Every structure is written in structure tokens, then in C-alpha cells.
XYZ file of C-alpha atoms in Angstrom:
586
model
C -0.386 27.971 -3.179
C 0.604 25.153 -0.694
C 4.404 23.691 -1.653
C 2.674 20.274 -1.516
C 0.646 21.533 -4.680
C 3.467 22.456 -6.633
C 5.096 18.979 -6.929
C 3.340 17.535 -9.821
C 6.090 15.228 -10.673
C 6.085 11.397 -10.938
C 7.151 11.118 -7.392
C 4.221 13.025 -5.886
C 1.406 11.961 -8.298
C 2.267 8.306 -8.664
C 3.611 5.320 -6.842
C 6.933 3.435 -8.136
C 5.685 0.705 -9.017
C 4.001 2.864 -11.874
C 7.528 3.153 -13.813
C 6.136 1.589 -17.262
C 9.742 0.327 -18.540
C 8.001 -0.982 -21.454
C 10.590 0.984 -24.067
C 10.256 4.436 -25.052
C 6.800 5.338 -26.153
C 6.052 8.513 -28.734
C 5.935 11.639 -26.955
C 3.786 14.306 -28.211
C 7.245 16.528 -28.101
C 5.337 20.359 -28.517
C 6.299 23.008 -26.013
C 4.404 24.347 -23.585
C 6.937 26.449 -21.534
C 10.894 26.856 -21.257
C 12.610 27.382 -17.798
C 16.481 27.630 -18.301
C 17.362 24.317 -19.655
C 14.017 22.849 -18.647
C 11.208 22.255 -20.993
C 7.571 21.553 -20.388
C 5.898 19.107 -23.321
C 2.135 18.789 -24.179
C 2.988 15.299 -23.320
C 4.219 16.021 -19.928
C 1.066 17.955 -19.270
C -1.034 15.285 -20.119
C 0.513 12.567 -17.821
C 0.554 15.315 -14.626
C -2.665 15.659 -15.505
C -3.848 12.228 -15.443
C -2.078 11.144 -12.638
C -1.890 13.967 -10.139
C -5.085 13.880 -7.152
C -7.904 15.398 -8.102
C -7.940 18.291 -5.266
C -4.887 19.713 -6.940
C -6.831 20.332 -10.006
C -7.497 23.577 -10.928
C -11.258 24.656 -10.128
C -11.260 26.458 -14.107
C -12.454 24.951 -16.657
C -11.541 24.888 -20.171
C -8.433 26.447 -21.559
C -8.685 28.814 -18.396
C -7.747 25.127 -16.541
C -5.071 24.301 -18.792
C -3.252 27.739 -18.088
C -3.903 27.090 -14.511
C -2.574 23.487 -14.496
C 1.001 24.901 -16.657
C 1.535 27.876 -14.583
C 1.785 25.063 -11.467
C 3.926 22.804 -13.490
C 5.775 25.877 -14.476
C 6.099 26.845 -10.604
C 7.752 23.549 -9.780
C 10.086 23.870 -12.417
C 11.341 27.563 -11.174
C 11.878 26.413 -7.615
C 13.837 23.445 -8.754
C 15.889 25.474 -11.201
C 16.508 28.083 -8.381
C 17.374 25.345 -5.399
C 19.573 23.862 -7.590
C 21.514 27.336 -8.459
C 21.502 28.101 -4.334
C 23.730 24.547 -4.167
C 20.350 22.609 -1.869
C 21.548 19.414 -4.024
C 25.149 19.514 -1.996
C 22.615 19.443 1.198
C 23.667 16.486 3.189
C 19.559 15.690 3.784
C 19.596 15.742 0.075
C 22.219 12.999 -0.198
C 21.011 10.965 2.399
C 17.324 11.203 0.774
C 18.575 10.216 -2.781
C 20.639 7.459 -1.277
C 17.932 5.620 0.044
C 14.971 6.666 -2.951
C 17.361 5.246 -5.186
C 18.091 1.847 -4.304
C 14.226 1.497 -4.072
C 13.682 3.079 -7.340
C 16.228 0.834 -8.966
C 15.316 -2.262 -7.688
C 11.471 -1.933 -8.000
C 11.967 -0.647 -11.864
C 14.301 -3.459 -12.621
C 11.849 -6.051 -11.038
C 8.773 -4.489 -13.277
C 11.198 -4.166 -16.354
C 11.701 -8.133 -15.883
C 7.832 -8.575 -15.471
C 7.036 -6.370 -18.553
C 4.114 -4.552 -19.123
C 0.794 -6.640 -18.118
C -2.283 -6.188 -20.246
C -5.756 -6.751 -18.851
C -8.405 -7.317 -21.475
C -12.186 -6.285 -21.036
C -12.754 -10.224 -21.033
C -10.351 -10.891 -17.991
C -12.093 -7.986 -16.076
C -15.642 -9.548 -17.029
C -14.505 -13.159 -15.807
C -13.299 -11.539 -12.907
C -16.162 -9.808 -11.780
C -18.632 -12.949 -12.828
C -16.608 -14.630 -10.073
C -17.013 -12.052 -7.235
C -19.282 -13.389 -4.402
C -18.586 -16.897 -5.011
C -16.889 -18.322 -2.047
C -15.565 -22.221 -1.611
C -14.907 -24.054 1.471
C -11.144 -25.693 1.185
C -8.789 -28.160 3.284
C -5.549 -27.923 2.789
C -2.072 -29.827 3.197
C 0.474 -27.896 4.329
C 3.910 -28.826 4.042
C 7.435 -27.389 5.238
C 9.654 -28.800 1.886
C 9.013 -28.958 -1.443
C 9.598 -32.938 -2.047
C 7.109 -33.712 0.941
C 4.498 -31.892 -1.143
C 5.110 -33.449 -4.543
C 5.375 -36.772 -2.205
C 1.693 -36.195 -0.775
C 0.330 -35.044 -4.233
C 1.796 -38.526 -5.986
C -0.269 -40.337 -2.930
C -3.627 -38.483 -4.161
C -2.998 -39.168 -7.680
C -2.861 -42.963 -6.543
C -6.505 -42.749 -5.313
C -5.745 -41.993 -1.610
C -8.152 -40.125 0.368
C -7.942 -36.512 0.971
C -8.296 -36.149 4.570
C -6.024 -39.594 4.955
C -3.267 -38.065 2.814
C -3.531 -34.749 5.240
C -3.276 -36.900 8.514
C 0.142 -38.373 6.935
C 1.707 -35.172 5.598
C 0.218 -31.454 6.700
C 2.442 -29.700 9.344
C -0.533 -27.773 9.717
C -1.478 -27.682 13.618
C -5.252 -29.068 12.344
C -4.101 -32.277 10.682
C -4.533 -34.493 13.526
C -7.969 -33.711 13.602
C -7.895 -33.901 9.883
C -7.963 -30.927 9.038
C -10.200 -27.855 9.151
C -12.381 -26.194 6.852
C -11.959 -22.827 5.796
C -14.270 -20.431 3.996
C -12.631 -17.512 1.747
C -14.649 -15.117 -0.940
C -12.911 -14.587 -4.396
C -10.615 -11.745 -4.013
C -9.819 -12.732 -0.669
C -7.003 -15.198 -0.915
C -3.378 -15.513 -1.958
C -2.483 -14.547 -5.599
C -1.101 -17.635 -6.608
C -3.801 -19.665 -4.692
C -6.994 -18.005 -5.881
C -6.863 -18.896 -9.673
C -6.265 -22.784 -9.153
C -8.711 -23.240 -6.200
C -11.542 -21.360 -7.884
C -10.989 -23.399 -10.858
C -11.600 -26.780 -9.196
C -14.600 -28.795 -8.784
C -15.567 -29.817 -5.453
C -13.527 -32.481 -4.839
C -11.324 -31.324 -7.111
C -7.439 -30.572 -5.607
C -4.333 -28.656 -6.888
C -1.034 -29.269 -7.433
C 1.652 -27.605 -4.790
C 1.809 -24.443 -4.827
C 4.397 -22.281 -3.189
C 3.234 -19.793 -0.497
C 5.002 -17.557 2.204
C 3.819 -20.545 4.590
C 5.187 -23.475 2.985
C 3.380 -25.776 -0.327
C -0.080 -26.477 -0.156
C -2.214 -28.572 -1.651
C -5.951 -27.167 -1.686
C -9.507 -29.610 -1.917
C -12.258 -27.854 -2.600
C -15.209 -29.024 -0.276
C -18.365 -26.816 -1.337
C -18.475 -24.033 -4.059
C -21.367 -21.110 -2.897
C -22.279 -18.490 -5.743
C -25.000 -16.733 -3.715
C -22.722 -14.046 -2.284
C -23.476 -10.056 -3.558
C -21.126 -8.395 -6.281
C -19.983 -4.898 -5.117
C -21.882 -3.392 -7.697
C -22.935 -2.666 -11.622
C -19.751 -4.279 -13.583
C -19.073 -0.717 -15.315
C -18.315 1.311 -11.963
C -16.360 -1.129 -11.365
C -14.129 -1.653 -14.181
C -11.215 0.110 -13.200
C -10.796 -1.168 -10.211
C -10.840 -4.682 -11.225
C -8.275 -4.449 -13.721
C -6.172 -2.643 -11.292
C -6.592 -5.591 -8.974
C -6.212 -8.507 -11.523
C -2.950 -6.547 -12.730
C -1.622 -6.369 -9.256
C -1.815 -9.849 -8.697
C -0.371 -10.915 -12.035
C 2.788 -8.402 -11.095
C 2.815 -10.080 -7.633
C 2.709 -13.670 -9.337
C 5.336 -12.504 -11.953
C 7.735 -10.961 -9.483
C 7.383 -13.763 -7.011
C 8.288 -16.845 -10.068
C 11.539 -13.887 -11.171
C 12.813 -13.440 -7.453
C 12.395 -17.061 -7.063
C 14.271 -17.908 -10.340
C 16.751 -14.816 -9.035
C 17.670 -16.923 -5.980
C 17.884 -20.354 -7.919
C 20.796 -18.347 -10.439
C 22.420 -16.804 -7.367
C 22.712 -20.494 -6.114
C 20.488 -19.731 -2.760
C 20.223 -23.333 -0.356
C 18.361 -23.240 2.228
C 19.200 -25.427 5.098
C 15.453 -27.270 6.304
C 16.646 -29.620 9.152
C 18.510 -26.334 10.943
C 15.720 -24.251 10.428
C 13.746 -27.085 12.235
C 16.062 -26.008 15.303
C 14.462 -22.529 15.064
C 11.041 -23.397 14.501
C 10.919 -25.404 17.726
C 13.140 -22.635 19.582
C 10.285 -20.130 18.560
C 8.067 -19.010 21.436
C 4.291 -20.263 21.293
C 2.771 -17.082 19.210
C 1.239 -14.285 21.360
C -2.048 -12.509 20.406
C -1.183 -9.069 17.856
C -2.596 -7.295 20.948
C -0.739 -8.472 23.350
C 2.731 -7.317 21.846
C 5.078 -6.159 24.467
C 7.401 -3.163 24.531
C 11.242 -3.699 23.607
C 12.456 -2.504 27.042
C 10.880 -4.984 28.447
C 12.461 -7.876 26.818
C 15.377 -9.902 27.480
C 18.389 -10.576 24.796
C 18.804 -12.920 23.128
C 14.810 -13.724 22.973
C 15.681 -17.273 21.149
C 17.272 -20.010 23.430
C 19.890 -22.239 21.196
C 22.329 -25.117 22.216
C 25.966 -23.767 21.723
C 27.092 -26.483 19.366
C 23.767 -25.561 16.877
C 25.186 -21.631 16.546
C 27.433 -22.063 13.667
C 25.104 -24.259 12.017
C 23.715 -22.727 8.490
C 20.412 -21.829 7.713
C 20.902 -20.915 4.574
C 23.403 -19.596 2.045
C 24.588 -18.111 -1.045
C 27.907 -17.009 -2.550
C 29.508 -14.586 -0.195
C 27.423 -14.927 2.983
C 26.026 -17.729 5.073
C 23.268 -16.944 7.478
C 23.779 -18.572 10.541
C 21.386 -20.147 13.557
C 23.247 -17.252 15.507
C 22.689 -14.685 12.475
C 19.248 -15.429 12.780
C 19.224 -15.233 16.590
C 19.848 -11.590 16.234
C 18.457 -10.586 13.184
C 15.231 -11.963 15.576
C 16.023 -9.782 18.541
C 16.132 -6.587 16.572
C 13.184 -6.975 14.553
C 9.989 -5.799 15.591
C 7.513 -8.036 17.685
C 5.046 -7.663 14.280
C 7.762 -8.764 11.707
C 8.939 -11.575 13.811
C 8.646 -15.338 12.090
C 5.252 -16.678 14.091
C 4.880 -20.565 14.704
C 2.069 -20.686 12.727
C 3.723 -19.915 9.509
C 6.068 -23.100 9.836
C 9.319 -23.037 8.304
C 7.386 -20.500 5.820
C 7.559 -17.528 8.368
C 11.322 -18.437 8.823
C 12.287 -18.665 5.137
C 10.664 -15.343 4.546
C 11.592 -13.710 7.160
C 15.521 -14.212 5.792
C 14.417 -13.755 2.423
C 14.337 -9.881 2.814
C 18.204 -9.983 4.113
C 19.034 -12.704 0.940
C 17.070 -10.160 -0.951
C 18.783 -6.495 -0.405
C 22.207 -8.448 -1.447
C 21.215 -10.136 -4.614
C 19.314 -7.568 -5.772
C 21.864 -5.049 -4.861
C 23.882 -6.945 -7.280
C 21.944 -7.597 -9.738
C 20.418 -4.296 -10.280
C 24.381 -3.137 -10.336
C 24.573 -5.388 -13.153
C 21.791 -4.256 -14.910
C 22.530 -0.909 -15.396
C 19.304 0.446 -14.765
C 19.928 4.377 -14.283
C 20.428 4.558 -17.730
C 16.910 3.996 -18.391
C 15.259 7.265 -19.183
C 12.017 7.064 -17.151
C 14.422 5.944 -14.135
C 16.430 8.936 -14.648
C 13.582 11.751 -14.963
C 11.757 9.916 -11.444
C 15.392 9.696 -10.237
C 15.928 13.796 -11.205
C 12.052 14.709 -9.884
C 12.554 13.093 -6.254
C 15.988 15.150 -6.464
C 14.069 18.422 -7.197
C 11.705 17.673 -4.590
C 13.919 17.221 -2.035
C 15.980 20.571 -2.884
C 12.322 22.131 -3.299
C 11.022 21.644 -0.067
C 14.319 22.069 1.703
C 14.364 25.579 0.015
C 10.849 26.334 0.911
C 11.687 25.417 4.687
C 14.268 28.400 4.878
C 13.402 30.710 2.349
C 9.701 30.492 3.263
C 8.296 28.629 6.243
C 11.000 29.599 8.513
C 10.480 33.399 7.866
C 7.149 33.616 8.641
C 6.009 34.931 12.552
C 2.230 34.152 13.821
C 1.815 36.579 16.974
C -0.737 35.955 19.298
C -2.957 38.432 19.022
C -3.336 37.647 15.587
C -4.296 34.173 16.526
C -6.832 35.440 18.966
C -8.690 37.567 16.506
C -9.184 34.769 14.260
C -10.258 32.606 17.181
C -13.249 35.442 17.811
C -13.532 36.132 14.010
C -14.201 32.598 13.176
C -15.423 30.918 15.741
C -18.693 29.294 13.891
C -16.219 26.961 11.657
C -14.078 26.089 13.884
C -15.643 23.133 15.494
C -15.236 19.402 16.115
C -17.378 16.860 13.955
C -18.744 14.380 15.327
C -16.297 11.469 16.092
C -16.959 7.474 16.587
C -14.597 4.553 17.622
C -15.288 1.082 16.446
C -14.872 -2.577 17.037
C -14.402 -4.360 13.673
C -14.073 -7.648 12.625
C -13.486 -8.151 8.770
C -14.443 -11.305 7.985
C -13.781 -13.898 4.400
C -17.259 -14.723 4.573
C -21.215 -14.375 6.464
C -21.121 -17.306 8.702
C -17.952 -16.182 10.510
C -18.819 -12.720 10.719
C -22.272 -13.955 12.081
C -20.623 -15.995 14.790
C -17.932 -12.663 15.120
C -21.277 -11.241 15.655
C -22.754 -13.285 18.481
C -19.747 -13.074 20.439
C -20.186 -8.748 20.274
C -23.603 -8.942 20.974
C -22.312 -11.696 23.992
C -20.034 -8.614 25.732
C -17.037 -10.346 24.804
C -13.726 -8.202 24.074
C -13.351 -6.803 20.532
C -9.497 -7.618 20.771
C -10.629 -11.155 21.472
C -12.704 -11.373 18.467
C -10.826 -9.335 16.148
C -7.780 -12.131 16.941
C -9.358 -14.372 16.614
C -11.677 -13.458 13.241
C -10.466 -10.765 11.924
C -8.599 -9.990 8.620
C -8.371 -6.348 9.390
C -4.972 -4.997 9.288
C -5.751 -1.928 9.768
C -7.349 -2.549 13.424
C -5.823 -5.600 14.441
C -2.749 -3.427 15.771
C -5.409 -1.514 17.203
C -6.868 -4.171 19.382
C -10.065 -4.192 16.954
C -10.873 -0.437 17.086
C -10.645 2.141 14.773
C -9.714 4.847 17.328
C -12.237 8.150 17.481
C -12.876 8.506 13.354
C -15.205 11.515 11.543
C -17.341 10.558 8.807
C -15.754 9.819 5.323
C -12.430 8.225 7.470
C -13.274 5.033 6.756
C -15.872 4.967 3.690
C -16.255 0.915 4.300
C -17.817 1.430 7.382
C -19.455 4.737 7.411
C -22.941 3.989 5.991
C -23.491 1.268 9.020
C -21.105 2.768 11.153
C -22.902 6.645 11.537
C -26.661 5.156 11.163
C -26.064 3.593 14.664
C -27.924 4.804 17.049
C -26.316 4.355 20.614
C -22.902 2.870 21.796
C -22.878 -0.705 22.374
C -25.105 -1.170 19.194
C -23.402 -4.240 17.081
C -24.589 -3.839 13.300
C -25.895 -7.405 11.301
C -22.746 -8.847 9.041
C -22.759 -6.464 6.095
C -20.911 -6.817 2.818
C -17.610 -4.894 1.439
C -15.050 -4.734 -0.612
C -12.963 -6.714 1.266
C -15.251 -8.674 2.857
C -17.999 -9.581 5.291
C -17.433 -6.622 8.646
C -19.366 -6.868 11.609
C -18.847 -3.518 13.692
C -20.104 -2.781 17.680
C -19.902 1.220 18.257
C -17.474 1.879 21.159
C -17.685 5.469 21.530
C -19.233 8.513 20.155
C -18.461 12.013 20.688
C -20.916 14.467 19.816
C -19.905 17.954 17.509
C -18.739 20.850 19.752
C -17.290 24.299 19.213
C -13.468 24.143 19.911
C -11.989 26.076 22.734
C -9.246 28.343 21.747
C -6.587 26.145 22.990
C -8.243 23.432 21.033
C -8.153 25.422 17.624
C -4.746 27.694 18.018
C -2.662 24.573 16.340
C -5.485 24.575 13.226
C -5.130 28.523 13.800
C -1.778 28.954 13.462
C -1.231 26.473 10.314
C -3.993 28.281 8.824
C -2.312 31.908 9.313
C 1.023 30.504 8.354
C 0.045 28.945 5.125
C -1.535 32.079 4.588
C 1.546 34.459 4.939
C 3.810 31.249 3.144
C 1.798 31.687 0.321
C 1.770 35.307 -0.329
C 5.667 35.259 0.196
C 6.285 32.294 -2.251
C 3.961 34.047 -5.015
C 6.283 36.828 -4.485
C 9.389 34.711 -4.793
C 8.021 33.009 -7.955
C 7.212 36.272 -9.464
C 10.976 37.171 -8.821
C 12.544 34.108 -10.482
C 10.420 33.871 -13.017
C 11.468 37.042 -14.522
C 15.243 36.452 -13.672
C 15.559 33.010 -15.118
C 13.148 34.182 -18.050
C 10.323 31.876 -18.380
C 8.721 31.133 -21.825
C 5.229 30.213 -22.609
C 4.372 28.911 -25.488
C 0.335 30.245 -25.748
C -0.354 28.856 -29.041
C 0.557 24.903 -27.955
C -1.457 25.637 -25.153
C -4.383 25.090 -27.191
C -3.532 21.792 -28.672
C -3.555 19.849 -24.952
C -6.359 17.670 -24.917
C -6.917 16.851 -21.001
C -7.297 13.062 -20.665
C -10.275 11.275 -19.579
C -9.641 10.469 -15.906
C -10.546 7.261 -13.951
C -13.236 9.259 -11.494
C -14.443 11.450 -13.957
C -15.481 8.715 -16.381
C -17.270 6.816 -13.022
C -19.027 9.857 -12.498
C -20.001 10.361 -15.700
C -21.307 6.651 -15.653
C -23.190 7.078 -12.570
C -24.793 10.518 -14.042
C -25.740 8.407 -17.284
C -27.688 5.709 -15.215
C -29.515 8.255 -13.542
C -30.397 10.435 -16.462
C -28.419 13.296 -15.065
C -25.728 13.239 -17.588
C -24.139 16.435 -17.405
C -21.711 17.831 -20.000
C -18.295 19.139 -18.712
């Protein structure tokens, strides 16, 4: 009975950004169980249920699983009731947790009430997916202000060529060479880039469009539709609409923030932040990022009579060239404005600061706590933080592992307690074949991964890795693992091979072969293992005790009337057991 599984609330089974701030929907209002002043509603079963992972599902079945599923719920409730009573709210961990959970609770849920609730039809998820493995080949202009963009689009509506028009205006490094061109896969690019430039012709361009780099304006050179889908369009369903919904949030949010700034009267200052574009350092290689004792302040180099100049303001604050200067030196090497972006990088990069204070104010304004789904997440992360700050001393910090009873275990169990086999990677994730294929040749040349990855790679994920996954076990990374653990020997480099997010390349690194663990090697796993043991037993005895002292009610009869929704893995099983005639009934 881990604590972990006992937290069933919104805050453990779903992110924010799922606060649905669409108005108050019917609630199926039946009780299931009563804890003090706490009560437990068919309807609140249901949405746990839906929402919570599936490996703290009961293993029952049936109206045994229902019981099981309540009794947890039920659990939760009686340790939040009880740290509550024992004054863990007045905690001063508490405050400082609630403090921080709720200016990011308020602000995301007043963003998404703004956006409203986005539908995605059957129809958009069916365009969508008719579109997956197309890929186009693009130029683009890139501009640093808005009016140089509309400028250069004005000159291609004239009849001026492309390429010509790119020479004159792009701040992009590539424009004296007149441009390059870039290949990306649908799915792959920018929310508010993809629709446009998938919906051109080649030849075809788009208006400017605003991007964390600066405006663009996109020509599509060559449209290819021969690239592989990731699969039958019904497994895939789900995860579509999630994705088409996340960009439409992401577009929705981005034009609100935006029109946020514009209200709040936000200028930005273009010919200072020119200043700090060229006082920028040339950009260094993700790898090659150094440590902070190492560096000298201030990092950024500025004439004295350009300190005081603005960058950009709004009322009550003005942000500075010298603001900037040291809002620079104590940011991180990987959240540091890069040259490439342009005056992009910088403008973002201050947008997060302009950000907390508007939205600080506006959400103020907005009176947002008094939304009811805001106040139940609001009262759940409270409970869970008094929950687990209970379990600490009233549990975990009672319980003794000796070492002899560590020992016996060891010798007990000794044929489970082993090592899987583990593999380290290079891996180059790539927006299309031919660049993974030339990623490839450079592998199969002896060249360095970190090389590569820099210089290909759209791997997040391994890029502050130098390229490499670091020692994995199968299942770590699913995207790789049917390649990855089908290689034979290290220094193998796989053919390009298609995924979700793209085209990946891998070269194994390193493989370690399963072994038996040496006591020394297992007494951490050992000890957890004995400790969760003894935790448990102790906090079923607790439970037992409060549950009688603060009177619990269960209403058996309601019990009944739950109806346990159809969840998103269980219906792509169940559509996977269909296609292979092994439809089995639950």
C-alpha cells in the first residue's frame, strides 16, 4: 500500500493543464463514502478512475475492482482528514509548497479558461493523419521586426523573386548564399508554421508569421508524400487528437499572451536590443557548455553610456541593457538567448520576466480561486502535501531495517536480484531520411556522436547528453528499443529507421551484459524493499485506526451503480485484439 498509490487526486493523476474551466458540468452527485465532512461521489470515482495510471489499478475485476478502487480513494481521504486535525497544513514546507503550486495553478487555469475548451472532430484527426509522412522542402525569410516582414512580403506580392527578396531582407546567417533548404516531416515543425506551409503549393509562400525567432516568410520548394504513417489510423486516434489539441492550445495561448502584452502596453525597444545581439558571444556547441565556476561576471561586454538604455518596457518596470546583463549571467548556459535565434532568442528570453508580472496581475484581477475546479486541485495538492509530510514521521521515519535482516534477503533471494542487460546509444533524431542517411555516414565514418548529434540532431533528450542515451534496459526508451536491442555488437550503426518523431539513426556505444548483483550492489533495492514492506503494514494499521475514529461511511448500494469508463489503452488494446481475432471480453 505504497503512499504514492493513495493519492488519486487531480494533482497526482493529471497534469494542470487538464483543468477543463469550461463551466460547471452535471455531476452524477450519488454517494459512495462519507469521511467527516468529506464525501466521495460516483462522479468522483469515475474521473480517478479514468485518469489515474494504469499500475494503480486494482488487479480485481468487476464490482470486487470497484470496492478496491473506493477503499483507496477512501484511504486518501482519511489521511488528509487526519493531517489536517494533527495541524501538517500550519507546516512551513506546506506553505512554501502551496505558495509556489498556486501561482502556477492560477495562471495556467486562467490562460486555458481564456482559450476555452478545444474540440477535435473525427474529421480533423482523419486530415491529420492523411498528412503524416508528407514532408516539404522550404526557404525561408527571416526577419528581426515586424514591418521588415510585411515590407519583404509586399515585394513578393509585386512579382519579385523568392530567393532575390531573401538576399534583401532575411537576417538569417544563410541569406547571402540565398538561402538554404530545409526538409521537415508533418508533425515536426512549429505550431503556427505547420498549418500554412503544408497548405501551400510548391512555390507557393505565406504571409509572416510570428515565431520565437523572429517573422518568417516560408516558400515551399518540393512537397514528398512517400514517407510511412506510424500506423493503422484507429490505434492512433487518440493520440492525434491529443496532439492537434495541443497545438491549437499552444496557438491560442500564444495570440492571448500576445494580445495580453499589447493591453498591458508592452514596447519593445529593437535598435537596443541590436546592442545585445552583437554583444552576444558566437554560440558554443550544447556539449560544450561550461560550468558556472568557471565563468567570469558580467559574461556580456557593454559600453557604459548603452547601460541605461531600454530594452523594453511596460507600466511599472523598464528592463534595461544592464537588467538584461544580469538577468544573462544568472541564467543557465541552456536558457541563455543564442545568436542564432536573432533578436527572437532575446525577446523571449525577457518575455518570461514581462510574463510572471503581467500575469501576476492579471490573474489577481481575475479572480480565479473562486473557480470551483481551481479550488478542489488547489485543496488536493494541499492534502497531498500534509499527506506525505504525515507519512514521513508517522510512518517512514519509524521504521528500522537491521542488517541481518538485509543479509537474509540477500541469500533468500538472490535469483531475482540481478542486473538486466543495459545499452548506451548514440542518437541522432532526424526531420527526415536524407539527413539521417548522411547522420548515418558520418557514424559509420568514426566520427563523434556529439559532433553529429549537434549538428543533426533534434533530440532533446540526448543532446544534453552529448548524443547518448547513457546505459538504458529494455522498455527505457520504446522508440529505440526494437533497433536498438536487435544489434548485435558495439560499434554497429542501424539504417535510418522511422518514429514518431522522426527519422533516428542510432550507433551502439556500450553494452553490458545481465549479471547477478553483489550484495553491496542490491542492499539499496534491499532495504527499500524491506522498508516499504514494514511502511505498509504500519500504515494499514494506522488506517484501520482512523477509520473507525473519524467513522467512515460506505454507501454499498451506490457502489453498484459506477459504471468504470472506457479508458484510452484499454480501448487500443481492445482494437489491436479485434484485428487479430483475439478479441477478448473483460
Amino acid at each position: 500500500m505504497r503512499i504514492v498509490r493513495l493519492w488519486l487526486g487531480p494533482v497526482a493523476i493529471a497534469s494542470i493543464a487538464s483543468i477543463a474551466l469550461t463551466g460547471c458540468s452535471k455531476r452524477d452527485d450519488l454517494k459512495l463514502a462519507e469521511i467527516k465532512d468529506r464525501v466521495i461521489t460516483v462522479h468522483d470515482f469515475e474521473d480517478a478512475y479514468a485518469r489515474v495510471k494504469a499500475e494503480y489499478l486494482p488487479k480485481t475485476k468487476g464490482d470486487e475492482a470497484k470496492k478496491d478502487f473506493l477503499n483507496t480513494m477512501i484511504d486518501r481521504d482519511v489521511m488528509a482528514v487526519k493531517a489536517d486535525e494533527l495541524g501538517y497544513d500550519k507546516d512551513p514546507s506546506v506553505a512554501q509548497g502551496m505558495e509556489a503550486f498556486r501561482r502556477m495553478t492560477d495562471q495556467v487555469a486562467f490562460l486555458r479558461k481564456q482559450v476555452g475548451d478545444i474540440k477535435v472532430s473525427d474529421d480533423d484527426v482523419k486530415k491529420y493523419y492523411e498528412k503524416l509522412g508528407t514532408s516539404v522542402n522550404f526557404k525561408r525569410i527571416l526577419c528581426d521586426r515586424e514591418e521588415q516582414a510585411q515590407e519583404a512580403y509586399q515585394k513578393l506580392k509585386s512579382g519579385e523573386d523568392f530567393t532575390s527578396v531573401l538576399e534583401q531582407y532575411s537576417k538569417a546567417e544563410d541569406a547571402k548564399d540565398g538561402g538554404t533548404v530545409t526538409t521537415a516531416g508533418f508533425g515536426l515543425l512549429l505550431p503556427e508554421i505547420e498549418a500554412p506551409v503544408f497548405a501551400l503549393p510548391v512555390g507557393g509562400y505565406t504571409e509572416p508569421i510570428f515565431t520565437p525567432q523572429g517573422w518568417v516568410i516560408i516558400q515551399v520548394i518540393k512537397i514528398d508524400k512517400a514517407g510511412k504513417k506510424p500506423g493503422p489510423l484507429d490505434e492512433n486516434m487518440d493520440r492525434i487528437r491529443t496532439q492537434i489539441k495541443n497545438q491549437r492550445e499552444t496557438i491560442a495561448i500564444n495570440k492571448f499572451t500576445e494580445k495580453l502584452r499589447e493591453k498591458y502596453g508592452v514596447t519593445w525597444n529593437y535598435d537596443n536590443m541590436e546592442i545585445i545581439y552583437n554583444a552576444l558571444p558566437p554560440d558554443r556547441p550544447i556539449e560544450q557548455a561550461g560550468s558556472r565556476d568557471q565563468e567570469v561576471y558580467p559574461l556580456l561586454y557593454f559600453d557604459a553610456g548603452d547601460l541605461d538604455k531600454p530594452v523594453v518596457s511596460y507600466p511599472g518596470r523598464t528592463i534595461t541593457i544592464k537588467d538584461f546583463s544580469d538577468l544573462y549571467d544568472r541564467a543557465s548556459f541552456y536558457s541563455r538567448p543564442r545568436k542564432q535565434m536573432r533578436l527572437g532568442g532575446i525577446r523571449g528570453f525577457l518575455t518570461t520576466n514581462i510574463m510572471n508580472d503581467i500575469s501576476n496581475d492579471a490573474v489577481a484581477k481575475s479572480n480565479i480561486e473562486d473557480d470551483p475546479d481551481v479550488k478542489a486541485l488547489l485543496q488536493d495538492k494541499k492534502d497531498e502535501l500534509m499527506t506525505n509530510l504525515m507519512y514521513e514521521d508517522l510512518v517512514n521515519k519509524k521504521t528500522v531495517v537491521t542488517f541481518d535482516r538485509l543479509q537474509a534477503y540477500y541469500n533468500d533471494n538472490k535469483a531475482a536480484l540481478r542486473q538486466p542487460e543495459q545499452r548506451n546509444f548514440g542518437v541522432v533524431l532526424c526531420g527526415d531520411q536524407d539527413t539521417a542517411l548522411r547522420a548515418q555516414e558520418k557514424m559509420l565514418a568514426g566520427q563523434s556522436i556529439a559532433a553529429i548529434a549537434s549538428e543533426y540532431s533534434t533530440d532533446g533528450e540526448t543532446l544534453e547528453k552529448r548524443g547518448q542515451t547513457g546505459l538504458i534496459i529494455h522498455g527505457a526508451r520504446p522508440d529505440l528499443d526494437e533497433v536498438g536491442f536487435n544489434m548485435k555488437r558495439v560499434g554497429e550503426v542501424s539504417t535510418p529507421f522511422q518514429t514518431d518523431k522522426g527519422w533516428m539513426v542510432i550507433k551502439l556505444l556500450e553494452l553490458q551484459p545481465e549479471r547477478q548483483f553483489t550484495f553491496d550492489e542490491a542492499r539499496d533495492r534491499i532495504q527499500a524493499a524491506l522498508r516499504q514492506q514494514d511502511n505498509d503494514k504500519t500504515l494499514k494499521e494506522l488506517l484501520a485506526k482512523w477509520r473507525d475514529e473519524f467513522k467512515v461511511v460506505v454507501y454499498d448500494n451506490n457502489i453498484k451503480k459506477i459504471k468504470l469508463p472506457a479508458r484510452p489503452q484499454d480501448q487500443l488494446k481492445q482494437i489491436r485484439n479485434t484485428r487479430e481475432g483475439k478479441l477478448t471480453q473483460s
